[in-house]
Each structure stands twice: as C-alpha cells, then as structure tokens.
XYZ file of C-alpha atoms in Angstrom:
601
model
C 26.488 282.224 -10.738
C 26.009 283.247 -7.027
C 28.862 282.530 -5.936
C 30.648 284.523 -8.712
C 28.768 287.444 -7.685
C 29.577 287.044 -4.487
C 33.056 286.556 -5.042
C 33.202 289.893 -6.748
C 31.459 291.910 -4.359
C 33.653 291.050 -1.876
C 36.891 291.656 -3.902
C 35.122 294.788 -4.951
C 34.907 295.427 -0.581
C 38.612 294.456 -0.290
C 39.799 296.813 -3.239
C 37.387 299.724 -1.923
C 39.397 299.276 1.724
C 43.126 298.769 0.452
C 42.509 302.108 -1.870
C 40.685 304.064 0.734
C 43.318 303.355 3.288
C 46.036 304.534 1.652
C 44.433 306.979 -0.048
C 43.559 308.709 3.357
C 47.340 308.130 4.949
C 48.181 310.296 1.684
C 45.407 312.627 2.400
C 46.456 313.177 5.985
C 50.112 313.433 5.769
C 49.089 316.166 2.845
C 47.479 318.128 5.129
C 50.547 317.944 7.835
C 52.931 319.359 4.441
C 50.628 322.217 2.633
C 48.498 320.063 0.870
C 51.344 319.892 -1.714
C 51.580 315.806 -3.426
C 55.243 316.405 -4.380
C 55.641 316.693 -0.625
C 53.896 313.684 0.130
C 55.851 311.634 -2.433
C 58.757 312.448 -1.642
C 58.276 311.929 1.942
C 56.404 308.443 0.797
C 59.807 307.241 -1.147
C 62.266 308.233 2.142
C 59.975 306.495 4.687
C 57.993 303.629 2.389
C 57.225 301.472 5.878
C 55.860 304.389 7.991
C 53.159 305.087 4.772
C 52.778 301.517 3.794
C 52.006 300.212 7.232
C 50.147 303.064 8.521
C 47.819 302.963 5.487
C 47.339 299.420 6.612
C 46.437 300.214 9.792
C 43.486 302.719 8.173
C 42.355 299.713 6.139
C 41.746 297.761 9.213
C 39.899 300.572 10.603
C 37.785 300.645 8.017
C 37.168 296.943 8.218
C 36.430 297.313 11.483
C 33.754 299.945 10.878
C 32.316 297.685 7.859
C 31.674 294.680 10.551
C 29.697 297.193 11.897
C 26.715 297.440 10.256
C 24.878 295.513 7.336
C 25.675 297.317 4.673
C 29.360 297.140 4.965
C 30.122 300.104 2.968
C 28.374 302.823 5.117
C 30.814 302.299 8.266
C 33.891 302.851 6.331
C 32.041 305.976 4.637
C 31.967 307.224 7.462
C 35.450 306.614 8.805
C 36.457 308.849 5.677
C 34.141 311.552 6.213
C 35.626 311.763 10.352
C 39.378 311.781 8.113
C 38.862 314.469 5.831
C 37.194 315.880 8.766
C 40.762 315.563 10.572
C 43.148 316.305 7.850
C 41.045 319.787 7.187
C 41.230 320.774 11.332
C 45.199 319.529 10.716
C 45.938 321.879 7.916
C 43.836 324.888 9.144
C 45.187 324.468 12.481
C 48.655 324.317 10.885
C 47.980 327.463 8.673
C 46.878 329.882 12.181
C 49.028 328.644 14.949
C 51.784 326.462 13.181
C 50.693 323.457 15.312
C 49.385 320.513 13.885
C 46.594 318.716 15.476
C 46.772 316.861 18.712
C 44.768 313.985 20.359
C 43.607 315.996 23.370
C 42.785 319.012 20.900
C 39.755 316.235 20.133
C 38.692 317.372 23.323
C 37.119 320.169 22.147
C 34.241 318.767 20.274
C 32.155 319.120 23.083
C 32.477 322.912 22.450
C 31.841 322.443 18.856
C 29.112 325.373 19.164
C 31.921 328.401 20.226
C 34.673 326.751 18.226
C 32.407 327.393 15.208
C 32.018 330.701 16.023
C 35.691 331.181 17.409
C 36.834 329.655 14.191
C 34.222 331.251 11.462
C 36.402 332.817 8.371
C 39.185 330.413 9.113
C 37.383 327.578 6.028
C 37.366 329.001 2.628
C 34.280 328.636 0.917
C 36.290 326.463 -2.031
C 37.238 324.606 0.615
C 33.577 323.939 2.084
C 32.333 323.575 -1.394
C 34.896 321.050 -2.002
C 33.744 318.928 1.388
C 29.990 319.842 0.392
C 30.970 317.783 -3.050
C 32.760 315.340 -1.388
C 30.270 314.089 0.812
C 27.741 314.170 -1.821
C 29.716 311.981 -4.292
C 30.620 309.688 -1.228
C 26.905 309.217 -0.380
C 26.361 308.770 -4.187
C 29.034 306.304 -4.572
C 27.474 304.282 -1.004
C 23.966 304.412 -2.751
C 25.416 302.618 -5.959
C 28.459 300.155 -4.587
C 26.111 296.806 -4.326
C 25.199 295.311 -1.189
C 28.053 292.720 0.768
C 26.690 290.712 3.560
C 28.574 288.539 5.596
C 27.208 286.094 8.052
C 27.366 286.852 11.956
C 30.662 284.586 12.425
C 32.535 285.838 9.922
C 31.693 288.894 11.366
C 33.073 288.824 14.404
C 35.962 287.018 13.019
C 36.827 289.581 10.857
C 36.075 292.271 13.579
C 38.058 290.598 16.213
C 40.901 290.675 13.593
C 40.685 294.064 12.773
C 40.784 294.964 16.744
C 43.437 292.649 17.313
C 45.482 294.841 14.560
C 44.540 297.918 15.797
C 45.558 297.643 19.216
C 48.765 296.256 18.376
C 49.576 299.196 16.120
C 48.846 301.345 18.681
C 51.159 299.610 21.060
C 54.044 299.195 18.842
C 54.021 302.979 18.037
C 52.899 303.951 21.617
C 56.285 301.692 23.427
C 58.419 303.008 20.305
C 59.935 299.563 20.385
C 62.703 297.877 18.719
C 59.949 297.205 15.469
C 58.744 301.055 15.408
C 62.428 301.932 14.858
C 62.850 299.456 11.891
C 60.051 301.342 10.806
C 62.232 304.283 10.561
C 59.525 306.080 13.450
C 61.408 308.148 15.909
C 59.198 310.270 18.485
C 60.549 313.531 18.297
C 58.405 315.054 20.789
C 60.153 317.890 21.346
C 59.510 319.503 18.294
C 56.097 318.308 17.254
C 56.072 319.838 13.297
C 58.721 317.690 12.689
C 57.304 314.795 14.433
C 54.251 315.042 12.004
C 56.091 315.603 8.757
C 58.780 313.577 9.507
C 56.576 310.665 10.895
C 53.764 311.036 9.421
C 50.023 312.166 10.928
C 49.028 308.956 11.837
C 52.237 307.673 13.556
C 52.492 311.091 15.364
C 49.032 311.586 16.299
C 48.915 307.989 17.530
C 52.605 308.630 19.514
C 51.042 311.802 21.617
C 47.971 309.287 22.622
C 49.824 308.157 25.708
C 52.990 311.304 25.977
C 53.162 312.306 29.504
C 53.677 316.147 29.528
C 57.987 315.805 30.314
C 60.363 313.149 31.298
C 61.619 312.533 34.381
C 64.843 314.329 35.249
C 67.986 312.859 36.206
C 67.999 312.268 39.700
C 64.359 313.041 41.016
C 63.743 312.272 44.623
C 62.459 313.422 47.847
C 65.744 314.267 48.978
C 66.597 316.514 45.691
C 63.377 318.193 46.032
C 64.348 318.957 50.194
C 67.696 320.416 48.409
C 66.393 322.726 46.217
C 63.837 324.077 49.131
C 66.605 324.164 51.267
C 68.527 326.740 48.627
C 65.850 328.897 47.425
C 64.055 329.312 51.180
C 67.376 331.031 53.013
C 67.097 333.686 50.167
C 66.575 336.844 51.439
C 62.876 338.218 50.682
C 62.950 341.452 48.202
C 59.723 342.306 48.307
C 58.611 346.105 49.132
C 56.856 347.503 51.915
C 52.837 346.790 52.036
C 50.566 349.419 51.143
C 49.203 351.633 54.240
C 45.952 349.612 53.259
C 47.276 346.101 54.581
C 47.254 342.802 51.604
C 46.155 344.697 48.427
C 43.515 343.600 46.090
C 45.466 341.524 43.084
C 43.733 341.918 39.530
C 45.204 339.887 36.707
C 43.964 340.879 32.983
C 44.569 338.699 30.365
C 43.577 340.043 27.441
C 42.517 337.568 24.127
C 45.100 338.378 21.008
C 46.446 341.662 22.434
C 49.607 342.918 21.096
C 50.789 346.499 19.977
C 49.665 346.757 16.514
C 52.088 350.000 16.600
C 55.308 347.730 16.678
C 54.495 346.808 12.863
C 56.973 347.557 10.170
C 55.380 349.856 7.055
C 52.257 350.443 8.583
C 50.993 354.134 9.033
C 47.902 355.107 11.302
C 45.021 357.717 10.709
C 45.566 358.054 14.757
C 47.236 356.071 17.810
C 44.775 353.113 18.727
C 47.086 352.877 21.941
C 46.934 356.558 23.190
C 46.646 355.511 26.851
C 48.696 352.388 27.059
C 51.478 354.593 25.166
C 50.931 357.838 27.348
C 51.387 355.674 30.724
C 53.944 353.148 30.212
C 56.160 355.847 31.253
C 54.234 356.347 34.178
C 53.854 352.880 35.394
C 55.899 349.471 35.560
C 55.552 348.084 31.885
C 57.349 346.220 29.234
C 56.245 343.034 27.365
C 55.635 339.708 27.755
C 56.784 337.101 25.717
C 54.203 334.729 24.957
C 54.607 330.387 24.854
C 52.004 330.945 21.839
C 51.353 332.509 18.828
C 47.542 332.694 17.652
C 46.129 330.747 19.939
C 46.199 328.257 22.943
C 45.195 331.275 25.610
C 45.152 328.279 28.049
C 48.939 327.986 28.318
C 49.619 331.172 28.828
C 47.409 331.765 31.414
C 48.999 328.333 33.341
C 52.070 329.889 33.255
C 51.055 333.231 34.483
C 48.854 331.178 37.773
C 51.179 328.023 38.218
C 54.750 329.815 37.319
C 55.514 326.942 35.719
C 57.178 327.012 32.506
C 55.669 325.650 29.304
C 59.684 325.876 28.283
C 60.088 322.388 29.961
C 57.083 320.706 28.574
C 56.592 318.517 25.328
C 55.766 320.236 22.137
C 52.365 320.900 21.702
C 51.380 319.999 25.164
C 48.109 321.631 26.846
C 48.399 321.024 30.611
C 44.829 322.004 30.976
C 43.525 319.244 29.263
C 46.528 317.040 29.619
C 46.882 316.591 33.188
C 45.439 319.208 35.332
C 41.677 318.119 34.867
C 43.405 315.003 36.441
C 44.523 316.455 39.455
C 43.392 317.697 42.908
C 45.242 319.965 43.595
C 48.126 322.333 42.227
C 50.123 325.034 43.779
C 49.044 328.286 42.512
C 49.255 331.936 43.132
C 45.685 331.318 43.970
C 46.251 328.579 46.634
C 48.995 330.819 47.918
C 47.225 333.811 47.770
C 44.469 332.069 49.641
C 46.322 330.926 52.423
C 46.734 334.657 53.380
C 42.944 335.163 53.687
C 42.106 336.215 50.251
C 39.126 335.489 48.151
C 39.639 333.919 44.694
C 37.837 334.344 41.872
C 37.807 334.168 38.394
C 36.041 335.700 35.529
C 36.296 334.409 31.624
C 33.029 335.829 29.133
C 32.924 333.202 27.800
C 31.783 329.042 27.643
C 32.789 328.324 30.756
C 34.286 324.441 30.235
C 36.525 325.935 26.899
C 39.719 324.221 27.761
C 38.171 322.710 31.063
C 38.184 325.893 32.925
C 35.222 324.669 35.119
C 37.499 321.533 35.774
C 40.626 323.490 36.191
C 39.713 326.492 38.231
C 38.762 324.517 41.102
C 42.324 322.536 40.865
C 44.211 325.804 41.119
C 42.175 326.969 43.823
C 39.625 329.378 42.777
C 36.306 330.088 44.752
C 34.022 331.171 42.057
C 33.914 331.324 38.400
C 31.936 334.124 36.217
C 31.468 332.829 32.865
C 29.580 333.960 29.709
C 26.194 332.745 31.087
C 26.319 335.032 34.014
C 26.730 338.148 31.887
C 23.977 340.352 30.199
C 23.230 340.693 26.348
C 24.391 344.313 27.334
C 28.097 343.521 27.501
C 28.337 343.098 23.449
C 28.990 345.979 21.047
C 26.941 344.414 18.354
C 24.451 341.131 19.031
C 27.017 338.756 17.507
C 30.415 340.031 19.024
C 31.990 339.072 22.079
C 31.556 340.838 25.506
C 33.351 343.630 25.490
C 36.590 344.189 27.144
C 34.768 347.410 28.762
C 32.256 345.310 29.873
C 34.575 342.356 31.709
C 36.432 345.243 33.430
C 32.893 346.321 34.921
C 31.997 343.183 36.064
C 36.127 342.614 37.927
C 35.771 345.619 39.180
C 32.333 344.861 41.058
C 33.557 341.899 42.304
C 36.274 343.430 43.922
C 34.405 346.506 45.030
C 31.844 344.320 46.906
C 34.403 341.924 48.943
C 35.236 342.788 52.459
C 37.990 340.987 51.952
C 41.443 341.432 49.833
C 40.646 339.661 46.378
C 42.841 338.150 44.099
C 40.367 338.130 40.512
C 41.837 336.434 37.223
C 40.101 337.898 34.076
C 40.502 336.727 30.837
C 38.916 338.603 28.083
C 37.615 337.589 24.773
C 36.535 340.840 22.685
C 39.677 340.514 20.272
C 39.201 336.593 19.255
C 39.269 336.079 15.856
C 37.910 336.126 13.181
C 37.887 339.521 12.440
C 34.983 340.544 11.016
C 34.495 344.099 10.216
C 31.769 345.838 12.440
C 31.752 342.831 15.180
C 32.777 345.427 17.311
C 31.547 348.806 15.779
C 32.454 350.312 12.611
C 36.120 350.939 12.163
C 37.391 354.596 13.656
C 40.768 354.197 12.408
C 42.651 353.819 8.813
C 45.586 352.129 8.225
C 47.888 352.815 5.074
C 50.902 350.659 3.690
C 48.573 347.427 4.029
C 47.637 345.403 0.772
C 44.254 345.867 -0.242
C 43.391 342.268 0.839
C 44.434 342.990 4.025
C 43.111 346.588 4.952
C 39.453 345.386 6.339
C 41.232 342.494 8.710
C 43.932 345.004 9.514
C 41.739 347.793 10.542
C 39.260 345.742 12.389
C 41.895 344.096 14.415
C 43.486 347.913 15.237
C 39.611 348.815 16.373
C 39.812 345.977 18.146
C 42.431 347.534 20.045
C 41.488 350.738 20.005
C 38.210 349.482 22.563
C 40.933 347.740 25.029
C 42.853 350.587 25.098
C 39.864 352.458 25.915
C 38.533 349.616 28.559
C 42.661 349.664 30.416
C 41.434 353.300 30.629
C 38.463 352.516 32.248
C 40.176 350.509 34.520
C 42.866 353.035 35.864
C 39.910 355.385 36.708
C 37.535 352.880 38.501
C 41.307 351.682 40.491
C 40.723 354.909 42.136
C 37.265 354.523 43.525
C 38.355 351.518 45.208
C 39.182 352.327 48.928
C 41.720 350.003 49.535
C 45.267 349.014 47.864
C 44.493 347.363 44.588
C 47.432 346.069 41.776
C 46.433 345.584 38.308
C 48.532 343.625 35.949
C 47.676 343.763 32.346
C 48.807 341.682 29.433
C 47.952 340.198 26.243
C 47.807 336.735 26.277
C 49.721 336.087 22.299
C 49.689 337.617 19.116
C 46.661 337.275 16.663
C 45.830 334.813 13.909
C 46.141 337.579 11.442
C 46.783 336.877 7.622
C 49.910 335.980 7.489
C 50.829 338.226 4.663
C 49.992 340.725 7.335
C 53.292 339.497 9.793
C 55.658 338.811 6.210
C 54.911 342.514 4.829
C 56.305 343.636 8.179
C 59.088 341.251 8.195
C 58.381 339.644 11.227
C 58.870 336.254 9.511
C 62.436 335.674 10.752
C 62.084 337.182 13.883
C 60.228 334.977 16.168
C 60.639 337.184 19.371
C 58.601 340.009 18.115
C 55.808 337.441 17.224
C 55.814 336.409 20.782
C 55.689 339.750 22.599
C 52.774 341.061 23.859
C 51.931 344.314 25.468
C 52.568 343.915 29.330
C 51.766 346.894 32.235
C 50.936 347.235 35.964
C 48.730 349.645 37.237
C 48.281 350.265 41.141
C 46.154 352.877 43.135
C 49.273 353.171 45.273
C 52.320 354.080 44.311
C 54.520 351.144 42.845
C 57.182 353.206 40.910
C 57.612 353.056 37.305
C 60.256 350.339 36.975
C 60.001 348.856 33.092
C 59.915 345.732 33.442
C 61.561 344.587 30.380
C 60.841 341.568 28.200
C 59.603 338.408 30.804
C 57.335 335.477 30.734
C 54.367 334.652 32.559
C 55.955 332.649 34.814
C 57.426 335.512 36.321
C 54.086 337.274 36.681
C 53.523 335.943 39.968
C 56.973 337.324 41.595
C 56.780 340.515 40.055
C 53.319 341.696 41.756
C 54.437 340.122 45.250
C 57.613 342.350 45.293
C 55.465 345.688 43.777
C 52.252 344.914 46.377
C 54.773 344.259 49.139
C 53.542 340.297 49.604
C 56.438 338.194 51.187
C 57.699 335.413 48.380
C 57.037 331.893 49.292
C 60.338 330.204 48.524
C 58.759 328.827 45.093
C 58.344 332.101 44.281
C 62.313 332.984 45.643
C 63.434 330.150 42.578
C 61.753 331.971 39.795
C 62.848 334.923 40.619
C 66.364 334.075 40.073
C 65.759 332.364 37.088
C 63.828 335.430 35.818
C 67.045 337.305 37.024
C 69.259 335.541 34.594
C 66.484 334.358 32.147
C 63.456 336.522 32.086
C 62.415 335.797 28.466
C 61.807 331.724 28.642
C 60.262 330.139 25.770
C 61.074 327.672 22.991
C 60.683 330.647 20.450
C 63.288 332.638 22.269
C 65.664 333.065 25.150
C 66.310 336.519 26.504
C 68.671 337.159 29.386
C 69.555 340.434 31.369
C 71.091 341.974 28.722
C 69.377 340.320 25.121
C 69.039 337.473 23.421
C 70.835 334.282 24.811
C 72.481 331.849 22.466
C 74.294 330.031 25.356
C 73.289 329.474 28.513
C 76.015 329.665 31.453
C 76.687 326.900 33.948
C 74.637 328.764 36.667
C 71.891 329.391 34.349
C 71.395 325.988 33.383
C 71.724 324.651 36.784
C 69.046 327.438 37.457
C 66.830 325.844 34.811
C 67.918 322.498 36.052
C 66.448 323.274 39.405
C 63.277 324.874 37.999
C 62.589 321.908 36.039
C 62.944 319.559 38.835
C 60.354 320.756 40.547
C 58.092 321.585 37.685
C 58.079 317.758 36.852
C 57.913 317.103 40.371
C 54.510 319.318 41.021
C 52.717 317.780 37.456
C 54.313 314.460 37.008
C 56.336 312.919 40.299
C 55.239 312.920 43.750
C 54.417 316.636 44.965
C 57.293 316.997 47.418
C 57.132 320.613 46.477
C 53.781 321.048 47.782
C 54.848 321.412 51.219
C 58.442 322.704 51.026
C 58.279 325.390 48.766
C 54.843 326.956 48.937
C-alpha cells in the first residue's frame, strides 16, 4: 500500500512538471503575441519543435528547483511565480516601447524601488487582481498537493540531470548549431520582435544571453583602422572662430520624454505650451532630433549623443550601457576629448544614480563628478511625489558652471516628464486640450503641462546664459517621444509614420552669437560635431568622419533614414562606404581592439 502511494505521488510530481512546463512556454510566447491563444496556436502548429522542446527545457527547470528543497512542490511554485512575473514585464514592456524583454533588462531589479515608481499606471488593476488570485490559488494548490520526498541520492541524481539539460539547451541555442536549425530556430537579431514571435520567448531570450552588441566587419584590422584615420584626418577643419572668451562652457540638456506636443494631428490648445521654444527657434540654431527610441531607453540616446556612435549599427534591442560599457575602461567620448583641452566634466541626472549603471558608466566616458538625486533638496519637486523639476536641474547646471574657474563641459539629463502621467504630479493642469477622447484628455493634458514647465525651465536657462561671464553653448533636446496611450499617437495618425514618432524637439542656445542656422532633422551622433563647429572647437578627426556622414545621412536610425534632401530609400555607393567606414570603427572602439583610440581622437 506504500508503495502505491508513493508511486502516485510521484506520477502526480511528474504530471504537475510536464503540464506546468508547457503550460508556461504557452504563457510566455502569449505575452510576446498580445496575449491572444489563436496566436500562440498557430505559431505552436508552424514551429511544433521550438514549443515542444523549449517547454521541456521549463520542465527541467522546474525539476531542478523541486531537488531543491523538501517539499518538492514549493521550488517549482516558485519558478512559475518568477514566469508570470516575466511574461507580464514582456507584454507591458511590449505594449510602451514595442520591445520585448531582454536578459540584461534583468539588470534592473536592483532598482526595483524607482522602476516601481517610473512604471506606476503601466499594470491594470485586472491585471494585478488577476496575479493577486493567481498566487493565492498557487499557494492554495502547494498547501493541498501531498508531500513527495526523495532520498538525498536520488536527489542529486535527478538534479545533476536536470543541470546537465539545462546547460546543454543553453548551448545548443547559444552556438545556433547545426541541431538549433533542425529546430527551425534562426537568430534574427537584427530585428528582435521578430526574433521573439518568430522563435519564441524562451529561445530568443536565451539567444541574446551571450549576443555581442555587432559582428565583426569584413576586413577589420589595424591597418584598416590606420586607413580610415588617414582619410578623415587630412579633412580640412570647418569649425568657426572661438568666442572672444577663449574654450566656451558646453551644456548638454537632455530632457526625459520631450517632444512637441504641437506637431499632433486634431488636437487644439486652450494656449501654446511651447511659447518660448516656438518664439526662438527662429532666433537660434534648431530643428529636431530623431531619436534611436520611442518611450523609453533614455540610456541610448544619451550614448549616442556622448560617444557619436550610432545605435544604427548595433543589434536590436541592444543597451550598450549595460551591455558592454560597464565592462570597459575606457571609451572615447566628447568628454575624454573635451577633457584633454583642460575642461572639467561633469554630469548631473535627478535621479537614482546607478539607473542604467550611470555610476559605472560615467566614469568610463570620462566624467569627473556625478550629481544625482541624493544630492538634491526636497525643494526641487513641484509636489512631494513628482520628480525634480526641470527648473530645478537647470539651477543646479547652471551653479556648477557658474562656480568653475575653468571651461565646463556639464551633461544633464532631466526626469520631470517620466511617465506615468498622473494628473497634478506636477501642479494642476493650466492648459486644455480639445479633439482628444475623453479617456485620453487627463493623460493628454498632464503630459502638455508637463511641457508647459520645460518650456518655462529652457526659459530660465536662456536668461541665467547671460549672467554667466564667459562663452557658454547650450544644446537642448528631448531624449524620445513619450509612452503615451497609444490611442493618443493612432487618433493623430502617427501610426504609419515612424519618423514623426522619433523626432524630438532639438535647439542651441549660446550667450554669443552662433547664428541661427536650422539645423534640420539629425541624430545624436551628430550632436558632438555640431557644437564644436558653432563654439569654434577644432574637430578631432573622429569627429571629421561623422560629420560627413551627417552630411549625406543626418537622420540615422533603424526607424528612418533621412538624407540632405528627405527620406532615403537607397543609399548611394559613397554613402554606404561612408557608413561602411563609420561602422568599422564603431565595432572597433566597443568590440575589436581600440586602434581608434589613438588615431582618431
């Protein structure tokens, strides 16, 4: 009789880990295709290995966390709790920036504190009733599935088993070998939506584990590199005259979700939440910027905008942040360069100051101080639970500079306008907004207040550029669009039109005169260039490269290319042996050897 009950319990264990496995492949993979089980199916009956075998894979997981513990049932409970944990950050993540979720984007847990404010409004409360109920019926069905125990040999057997299946799993997918593609798995990298539907979450997710950020081009070497120096540093330099004041003081203002709410289709304002950015654009160098992201990952734009190197060349999805420069030493920046000429670096972000590994990073890239939200008063907020205000950042940049005796170059990166949106986390709204659905008109409005307070704050700025005695550049931009409803962007028809959802509002104020040149539409890449020629800074030869790519290419993304005279369908023979050039040494400076370190900087 023991031994029959026995023998049951542990075909009940081996049932409750061959259903919960493949249940949670289906549940993932759901998440990566709208939650929609037609999807899923359908996807299941064109690639039947990828599901059947990855589902495997999750039931050795879970008999590796049932090993674990005595009662083998509370492991694997847990396993599914961390998967629906997954496939919910997979979908949401999906539904704001149109990424799935990445390995390194794991990373972030030890910021769990700010993402949950960062990310509050973004989980319906069905959908955190429905995890509230899960987790109770989970813990319900733990408390009544009847107690398995296995002796310590078995055990490890059956642990060392489960490893054993693991890791080869993850090597298989990992080398993409000659079995993976039986499997019907193809890494497709460069598109990483794809890669997840197509694939499947697990496969993907388990793919990017080891991804380098790009391949090596054809032909990388030492003496390719010395070519490419050799061409770019006989350029001629085109930069202007320097101020009467000698070097001027370089501020860069990246500001979080700013675009020009203005540009929307059907929408009518009560008044013009941009009156100063509209009334000087005229007056000033200005244009827009076309953004790598949309909704989110500030960190790539602001690599582009210090490195000038192109997030065009890199995998899909890719966060060199958290990739590979918390990796490094050192990297070529407009800092390092900028420092080399006697100028003090510094950066200021209100805000946690190891989000995305700045504290890691900022050193990397050169900087000699970093202001984060811990150094700022409670005074800086508009209301107790908002951000610091853009206002409030300016202030503290503009100290910094103010007090230096030397020429400063200060990178500030704002955070009033991060969502969510939450009427009155910034004051009450000032302005009204008409041809918006109802659902709609509180985010809408909120977001144009929003705004309204960095328009006010750029304001601020021009005015305190004057009290500054010696030459100072400011170049302000919005680092990508927000994570607004989506209805919001449809209404507008902006759904089909992937350029306007990647520019943002671009401008460059100076307390000495820099013309009025509009600058078009270019990416941050480019930023560096630009302010060298308008403050009169000689271009390192690095800096000669991109600005002849930015003469042929200035809008360079993967949601749009934009050359001198629109949109680019085709790219030229000297274009692409422009590109060609670029990304030889972009690979070369985050991948290969560094040769560029000393020949082009």
């Amino acid at each position: 009789m023991r031994y029959k009950l026995l023998h049951k319990r542990y075909w009940m264990l081996t049932v409750f880990l061959l259903l919960s496995g493949f249940l949670l492949n289906f549940y993932l993979q759901a998440t990566s295709l709208g939650l929609e089980p037609v999807k899923v199916l359908n996807w299941i009956s064109e690639y039947p290995l990828l599901y059947i075998t990855g589902s495997l894979f999750f039931c050795f997981l879970l008999l590796a966390a049932a090993v674990l513990l005595p009662n083998m049932y509370i492991g694997p409970g847990l396993i599914l709790l961390l998967g629906a944990a997954l496939g919910a950050a997979d979908y949401n993540k999906l539904g704001t920036t149109g990424e799935p979720l990445f390995p390194w984007d794991l990373l972030l847990l030890k910021n769990a504190g700010e993402m949950a404010k960062i990310t509050k409004g973004m989980i319906s409360p069905l959908m955190l009733a429905s995890a509230i109920l899960i987790v109770a019926a989970l813990i319900w069905l733990l408390h009544r599935m009847p107690k398995v125990k296995l002796r310590l040999p078995l055990r490890l057997l059956l642990g060392a088993v489960a490893v054993i299946m693991l890791a080869g799993f993850i090597t298989m997918v990992s080398r993409q070998g000659s079995l993976a593609s039986a499997l019907k798995y193809q890494s497709i990298f460069w598109n990483q939506k794809v890669n997840y539907t197509q694939n499947g979450f697990l496969y993907a997710f388990t793919g990017n584990l080891r991804q380098s950020l790009m391949e090596q081009p054809e032909g990388y070497s030492r003496q390719a590199i010395r070519t490419i120096a050799a061409k770019y540093s006989q350029l001629p330099d085109t930069a202007a005259a320097l101020p009467a004041g000698g070097q001027p003081n370089i501020l860069f203002m990246m500001d979080e979700a700013f675009f020009d709410p203005t540009r929307l289709d059907g929408l009518t304002f009560s008044r013009d939440p941009l009156s100063f950015i509209h009334s000087q654009e005229s007056r000033s160098p200005s244009g827009y910027l076309l953004s790598p992201e949309f909704g989110g990952n500030t960190a790539n734009v602001e690599f582009e905008a210090l490195t000038g190197l192109s997030m065009y060349f890199l995998k899909d999805g890719a966060i060199p942040y958290q990739q590979r420069l918390v990796k490094m030493n050192a990297l070529p920046s407009i800092v390092s360069i900028l420092k080399e000429r006697g100028y003090k670096a510094s950066a200021v972000h209100p805000f946690d100051e190891t989000f995305y590994n700045r504290n890691r990073v900022y050193p990397v890239l050169g900087f000699d101080s970093f202001t984060s939200e811990k150094d700022f008063g409670p005074a800086g907020r508009i209301t107790p639970d908002g951000y610091i205000s853009d206002k409030s950042a300016v202030q503290e940049a503009v100290r910094q500079i103010q007090s230096s005796a030397e020429p400063v170059f200060l990178h500030l990166v704002t955070m009033q306008n991060h969502f969510p949106f939450t009427k009155g986390l910034n004051g009450p709204n000032t302005i009204t907004v008409s041809g918006v659905q109802a659902e709609y008109q509180d985010e809408i409005e909120t977001y144009i207040q929003n705004t309204r307070l960095t328009d006010e704050a750029v304001a601020f700025l021009q005015q305190e550029l004057l009290t500054i005695g010696k030459p100072t550049v400011a170049v302000f931009w919005g680092d990508h669009l927000p994570a607004l409803s989506a209805g919001i962007y449809t209404e507008s028809g902006w759904d089909n039109q992937p350029r306007l959802k990647h520019e943002t509002k671009l401008m460059i104020l100076a307390n000495f005169d820099i013309g009025a040149e509009p600058l078009g539409t270019i990416s941050p890449a480019f930023l560096g260039p630009a302010v060298f020629r308008l403050s009169g800074l000689s271009l390192p030869p690095y800096y000669k490269l991109l600005e002849q790519v930015q003469a042929e290419i200035p809008g360079l993304s993967k949601s749009a290319l934009i050359g001198a005279d629109g949109p680019l369908n085709v790219l030229s023979s000297g274009q692409q042996q422009l590109l060609n050039d670029y990304r030889m040494v972009e690979y070369d400076l985050l991948e290969g050897e560094s040769y560029s370190s000393d020949l082009l900087f």
